[in-house]
């Protein structure tokens, strides 16, 4: 990201600062000279930020936006440590502030994003029947056949998982038909055991 962004930025900066007739070569030369430096700086910043972020998550034993804020502040302070304590403190505040802005924007986007999306369709038997009739799926592939009884029974669950959790068991008719289904499933041949011998 730093290499691509730095190349684009320094190319246009060199394009602007070069004399007429040598603008493209000047832009390419500026990008070739300055983009690796920016890419290296970006890589160092990203590595330090990831280190401080993961360390903060490990020490605090929780994953929340504070880890990013702490990581940004520690990275800013660590990178400007050579300029002294005062400059390091200022950079730590700036790094923490910018990461707090980014995390706040992410939280706001996550909070308002579900409101902007259209509502999910309810478990509607007509919708499932329309999809099975060819209204959905991949073109060119055969559509699964769904009987209306299956549609009604699958939509009877009140959750997205179709009643996977807390599903009431349906009473099966007692008699020999239910028993024969169970026995037939046990009589099916098992798949062959693979041989891993070298031939």
mmCIF file of N, CA and C in Angstrom, residues 102-162:
data_model
loop_
_atom_site.group_PDB
_atom_site.id
_atom_site.type_symbol
_atom_site.label_atom_id
_atom_site.label_comp_id
_atom_site.label_asym_id
_atom_site.label_seq_id
_atom_site.Cartn_x
_atom_site.Cartn_y
_atom_site.Cartn_z
ATOM 1 N N UNK A 102 -10.426 6.876 13.619
ATOM 2 C CA UNK A 102 -10.669 5.757 12.706
ATOM 3 C C UNK A 102 -11.584 4.722 13.359
ATOM 4 N N UNK A 103 -11.306 4.377 14.615
ATOM 5 C CA UNK A 103 -12.145 3.397 15.309
ATOM 6 C C UNK A 103 -13.557 3.926 15.525
ATOM 7 N N UNK A 104 -13.678 5.221 15.842
ATOM 8 C CA UNK A 104 -15.011 5.814 15.999
ATOM 9 C C UNK A 104 -15.792 5.795 14.702
ATOM 10 N N UNK A 105 -15.109 6.095 13.594
ATOM 11 C CA UNK A 105 -15.786 6.041 12.295
ATOM 12 C C UNK A 105 -16.214 4.614 11.970
ATOM 13 N N UNK A 106 -15.380 3.643 12.313
ATOM 14 C CA UNK A 106 -15.751 2.246 12.084
ATOM 15 C C UNK A 106 -16.945 1.822 12.924
ATOM 16 N N UNK A 107 -16.969 2.261 14.191
ATOM 17 C CA UNK A 107 -18.114 1.934 15.043
ATOM 18 C C UNK A 107 -19.396 2.576 14.531
ATOM 19 N N UNK A 108 -19.297 3.830 14.091
ATOM 20 C CA UNK A 108 -20.489 4.503 13.563
ATOM 21 C C UNK A 108 -20.962 3.839 12.274
ATOM 22 N N UNK A 109 -20.019 3.434 11.434
ATOM 23 C CA UNK A 109 -20.401 2.755 10.191
ATOM 24 C C UNK A 109 -21.080 1.427 10.495
ATOM 25 N N UNK A 110 -20.567 0.696 11.487
ATOM 26 C CA UNK A 110 -21.192 -0.571 11.861
ATOM 27 C C UNK A 110 -22.563 -0.364 12.489
ATOM 28 N N UNK A 111 -22.729 0.743 13.181
ATOM 29 C CA UNK A 111 -24.011 1.003 13.826
ATOM 30 C C UNK A 111 -25.074 1.403 12.812
ATOM 31 N N UNK A 112 -24.695 2.210 11.814
ATOM 32 C CA UNK A 112 -25.683 2.706 10.863
ATOM 33 C C UNK A 112 -25.799 1.847 9.609
ATOM 34 N N UNK A 113 -24.860 0.946 9.369
ATOM 35 C CA UNK A 113 -24.919 0.119 8.163
ATOM 36 C C UNK A 113 -26.147 -0.788 8.132
ATOM 37 N N UNK A 114 -26.529 -1.452 9.232
ATOM 38 C CA UNK A 114 -27.726 -2.297 9.154
ATOM 39 C C UNK A 114 -29.001 -1.502 8.877
ATOM 40 N N UNK A 115 -29.045 -0.231 9.255
ATOM 41 C CA UNK A 115 -30.234 0.572 9.005
ATOM 42 C C UNK A 115 -30.350 0.936 7.535
ATOM 43 N N UNK A 116 -29.226 1.011 6.821
ATOM 44 C CA UNK A 116 -29.259 1.382 5.414
ATOM 45 C C UNK A 116 -29.535 0.195 4.499
ATOM 46 N N UNK A 117 -29.302 -1.025 4.983
ATOM 47 C CA UNK A 117 -29.547 -2.207 4.167
ATOM 48 C C UNK A 117 -31.043 -2.493 4.109
ATOM 49 N N UNK A 118 -31.508 -3.066 3.000
ATOM 50 C CA UNK A 118 -32.920 -3.440 2.952
ATOM 51 C C UNK A 118 -33.184 -4.575 3.937
ATOM 52 N N UNK A 119 -34.390 -4.655 4.488
ATOM 53 C CA UNK A 119 -34.672 -5.718 5.458
ATOM 54 C C UNK A 119 -34.631 -7.083 4.794
ATOM 55 N N UNK A 120 -34.199 -8.064 5.566
ATOM 56 C CA UNK A 120 -34.140 -9.428 5.059
ATOM 57 C C UNK A 120 -35.554 -9.962 4.893
ATOM 58 N N UNK A 121 -35.789 -10.755 3.848
ATOM 59 C CA UNK A 121 -37.135 -11.300 3.677
ATOM 60 C C UNK A 121 -37.455 -12.281 4.792
ATOM 61 N N UNK A 122 -38.687 -12.266 5.247
ATOM 62 C CA UNK A 122 -39.120 -13.185 6.293
ATOM 63 C C UNK A 122 -39.196 -14.594 5.722
ATOM 64 N N UNK A 123 -39.275 -15.553 6.611
ATOM 65 C CA UNK A 123 -39.411 -16.938 6.160
ATOM 66 C C UNK A 123 -40.773 -17.091 5.504
ATOM 67 N N UNK A 124 -40.803 -16.959 4.208
ATOM 68 C CA UNK A 124 -42.046 -16.976 3.454
ATOM 69 C C UNK A 124 -42.078 -18.231 2.592
ATOM 70 N N UNK A 125 -43.094 -19.090 2.730
ATOM 71 C CA UNK A 125 -43.146 -20.288 1.892
ATOM 72 C C UNK A 125 -43.264 -19.953 0.416
ATOM 73 N N UNK A 126 -43.909 -18.836 0.087
ATOM 74 C CA UNK A 126 -44.040 -18.457 -1.316
ATOM 75 C C UNK A 126 -42.685 -18.110 -1.921
ATOM 76 N N UNK A 127 -41.804 -17.478 -1.122
ATOM 77 C CA UNK A 127 -40.473 -17.117 -1.602
ATOM 78 C C UNK A 127 -39.652 -18.374 -1.886
ATOM 79 N N UNK A 128 -39.708 -19.356 -0.982
ATOM 80 C CA UNK A 128 -38.964 -20.598 -1.193
ATOM 81 C C UNK A 128 -39.508 -21.352 -2.396
ATOM 82 N N UNK A 129 -40.820 -21.325 -2.579
ATOM 83 C CA UNK A 129 -41.408 -21.993 -3.738
ATOM 84 C C UNK A 129 -41.004 -21.292 -5.027
ATOM 85 N N UNK A 130 -40.917 -19.949 -5.001
ATOM 86 C CA UNK A 130 -40.513 -19.205 -6.195
ATOM 87 C C UNK A 130 -39.065 -19.503 -6.553
ATOM 88 N N UNK A 131 -38.215 -19.640 -5.548
ATOM 89 C CA UNK A 131 -36.809 -19.956 -5.809
ATOM 90 C C UNK A 131 -36.694 -21.356 -6.392
ATOM 91 N N UNK A 132 -37.481 -22.298 -5.863
ATOM 92 C CA UNK A 132 -37.395 -23.663 -6.376
ATOM 93 C C UNK A 132 -37.973 -23.786 -7.777
ATOM 94 N N UNK A 133 -38.838 -22.869 -8.182
ATOM 95 C CA UNK A 133 -39.405 -22.902 -9.530
ATOM 96 C C UNK A 133 -38.467 -22.288 -10.564
ATOM 97 N N UNK A 134 -37.314 -21.808 -10.154
ATOM 98 C CA UNK A 134 -36.371 -21.254 -11.119
ATOM 99 C C UNK A 134 -36.137 -19.783 -10.914
ATOM 100 N N UNK A 135 -36.601 -19.234 -9.818
ATOM 101 C CA UNK A 135 -36.416 -17.811 -9.571
ATOM 102 C C UNK A 135 -35.071 -17.491 -8.962
ATOM 103 N N UNK A 136 -34.270 -18.466 -8.610
ATOM 104 C CA UNK A 136 -32.975 -18.200 -7.995
ATOM 105 C C UNK A 136 -32.015 -19.309 -8.345
ATOM 106 N N UNK A 137 -30.825 -19.238 -7.821
ATOM 107 C CA UNK A 137 -29.820 -20.254 -8.086
ATOM 108 C C UNK A 137 -28.911 -19.848 -9.223
ATOM 109 N N UNK A 138 -28.109 -20.805 -9.684
ATOM 110 C CA UNK A 138 -27.154 -20.539 -10.743
ATOM 111 C C UNK A 138 -27.756 -20.910 -12.090
ATOM 112 N N UNK A 139 -27.584 -20.058 -13.096
ATOM 113 C CA UNK A 139 -28.123 -20.413 -14.407
ATOM 114 C C UNK A 139 -27.349 -21.575 -15.001
ATOM 115 N N UNK A 140 -28.077 -22.447 -15.684
ATOM 116 C CA UNK A 140 -27.453 -23.588 -16.332
ATOM 117 C C UNK A 140 -27.370 -24.819 -15.460
ATOM 118 N N UNK A 141 -27.647 -24.691 -14.171
ATOM 119 C CA UNK A 141 -27.615 -25.837 -13.275
ATOM 120 C C UNK A 141 -29.041 -26.245 -12.942
ATOM 121 N N UNK A 142 -29.283 -27.530 -12.766
ATOM 122 C CA UNK A 142 -30.643 -27.945 -12.421
ATOM 123 C C UNK A 142 -31.026 -27.423 -11.044
ATOM 124 N N UNK A 143 -32.265 -27.007 -10.925
ATOM 125 C CA UNK A 143 -32.770 -26.472 -9.666
ATOM 126 C C UNK A 143 -33.254 -27.615 -8.786
ATOM 127 N N UNK A 144 -33.037 -27.536 -7.477
ATOM 128 C CA UNK A 144 -33.528 -28.589 -6.599
ATOM 129 C C UNK A 144 -35.048 -28.556 -6.535
ATOM 130 N N UNK A 145 -35.620 -29.739 -6.474
ATOM 131 C CA UNK A 145 -37.074 -29.843 -6.398
ATOM 132 C C UNK A 145 -37.468 -29.815 -4.932
ATOM 133 N N UNK A 146 -38.337 -28.878 -4.584
ATOM 134 C CA UNK A 146 -38.800 -28.734 -3.210
ATOM 135 C C UNK A 146 -40.299 -28.912 -3.213
ATOM 136 N N UNK A 147 -40.754 -29.893 -2.448
ATOM 137 C CA UNK A 147 -42.200 -30.102 -2.381
ATOM 138 C C UNK A 147 -42.804 -29.079 -1.431
ATOM 139 N N UNK A 148 -44.091 -28.735 -1.604
ATOM 140 C CA UNK A 148 -44.716 -27.760 -0.705
ATOM 141 C C UNK A 148 -44.686 -28.189 0.748
ATOM 142 N N UNK A 149 -44.729 -29.501 1.016
ATOM 143 C CA UNK A 149 -44.675 -29.959 2.404
ATOM 144 C C UNK A 149 -43.328 -29.623 3.020
ATOM 145 N N UNK A 150 -42.226 -29.766 2.231
ATOM 146 C CA UNK A 150 -40.904 -29.419 2.742
ATOM 147 C C UNK A 150 -40.785 -27.931 2.969
ATOM 148 N N UNK A 151 -41.392 -27.132 2.084
ATOM 149 C CA UNK A 151 -41.327 -25.683 2.233
ATOM 150 C C UNK A 151 -42.018 -25.256 3.503
ATOM 151 N N UNK A 152 -43.198 -25.817 3.757
ATOM 152 C CA UNK A 152 -43.944 -25.443 4.956
ATOM 153 C C UNK A 152 -43.213 -25.901 6.196
ATOM 154 N N UNK A 153 -42.640 -27.126 6.175
ATOM 155 C CA UNK A 153 -41.957 -27.617 7.362
ATOM 156 C C UNK A 153 -40.663 -26.864 7.606
ATOM 157 N N UNK A 154 -39.959 -26.432 6.534
ATOM 158 C CA UNK A 154 -38.716 -25.701 6.745
ATOM 159 C C UNK A 154 -38.977 -24.288 7.202
ATOM 160 N N UNK A 155 -40.122 -23.721 6.841
ATOM 161 C CA UNK A 155 -40.394 -22.351 7.249
ATOM 162 C C UNK A 155 -41.069 -22.280 8.599
ATOM 163 N N UNK A 156 -41.356 -23.428 9.213
ATOM 164 C CA UNK A 156 -42.035 -23.393 10.499
ATOM 165 C C UNK A 156 -41.107 -22.935 11.605
ATOM 166 N N UNK A 157 -39.778 -23.066 11.429
ATOM 167 C CA UNK A 157 -38.850 -22.576 12.429
ATOM 168 C C UNK A 157 -38.856 -21.068 12.440
ATOM 169 N N UNK A 158 -38.661 -20.475 13.613
ATOM 170 C CA UNK A 158 -38.777 -19.036 13.716
ATOM 171 C C UNK A 158 -37.458 -18.309 13.611
ATOM 172 N N UNK A 159 -36.379 -18.961 13.203
ATOM 173 C CA UNK A 159 -35.101 -18.278 13.139
ATOM 174 C C UNK A 159 -34.475 -18.479 11.774
ATOM 175 N N UNK A 160 -33.326 -17.834 11.572
ATOM 176 C CA UNK A 160 -32.601 -17.976 10.315
ATOM 177 C C UNK A 160 -32.134 -19.407 10.121
ATOM 178 N N UNK A 161 -31.865 -20.084 11.219
ATOM 179 C CA UNK A 161 -31.328 -21.424 11.133
ATOM 180 C C UNK A 161 -32.425 -22.463 10.953
ATOM 181 N N UNK A 162 -33.656 -22.031 10.751
ATOM 182 C CA UNK A 162 -34.741 -22.963 10.496
ATOM 183 C C UNK A 162 -35.052 -23.846 11.683
#
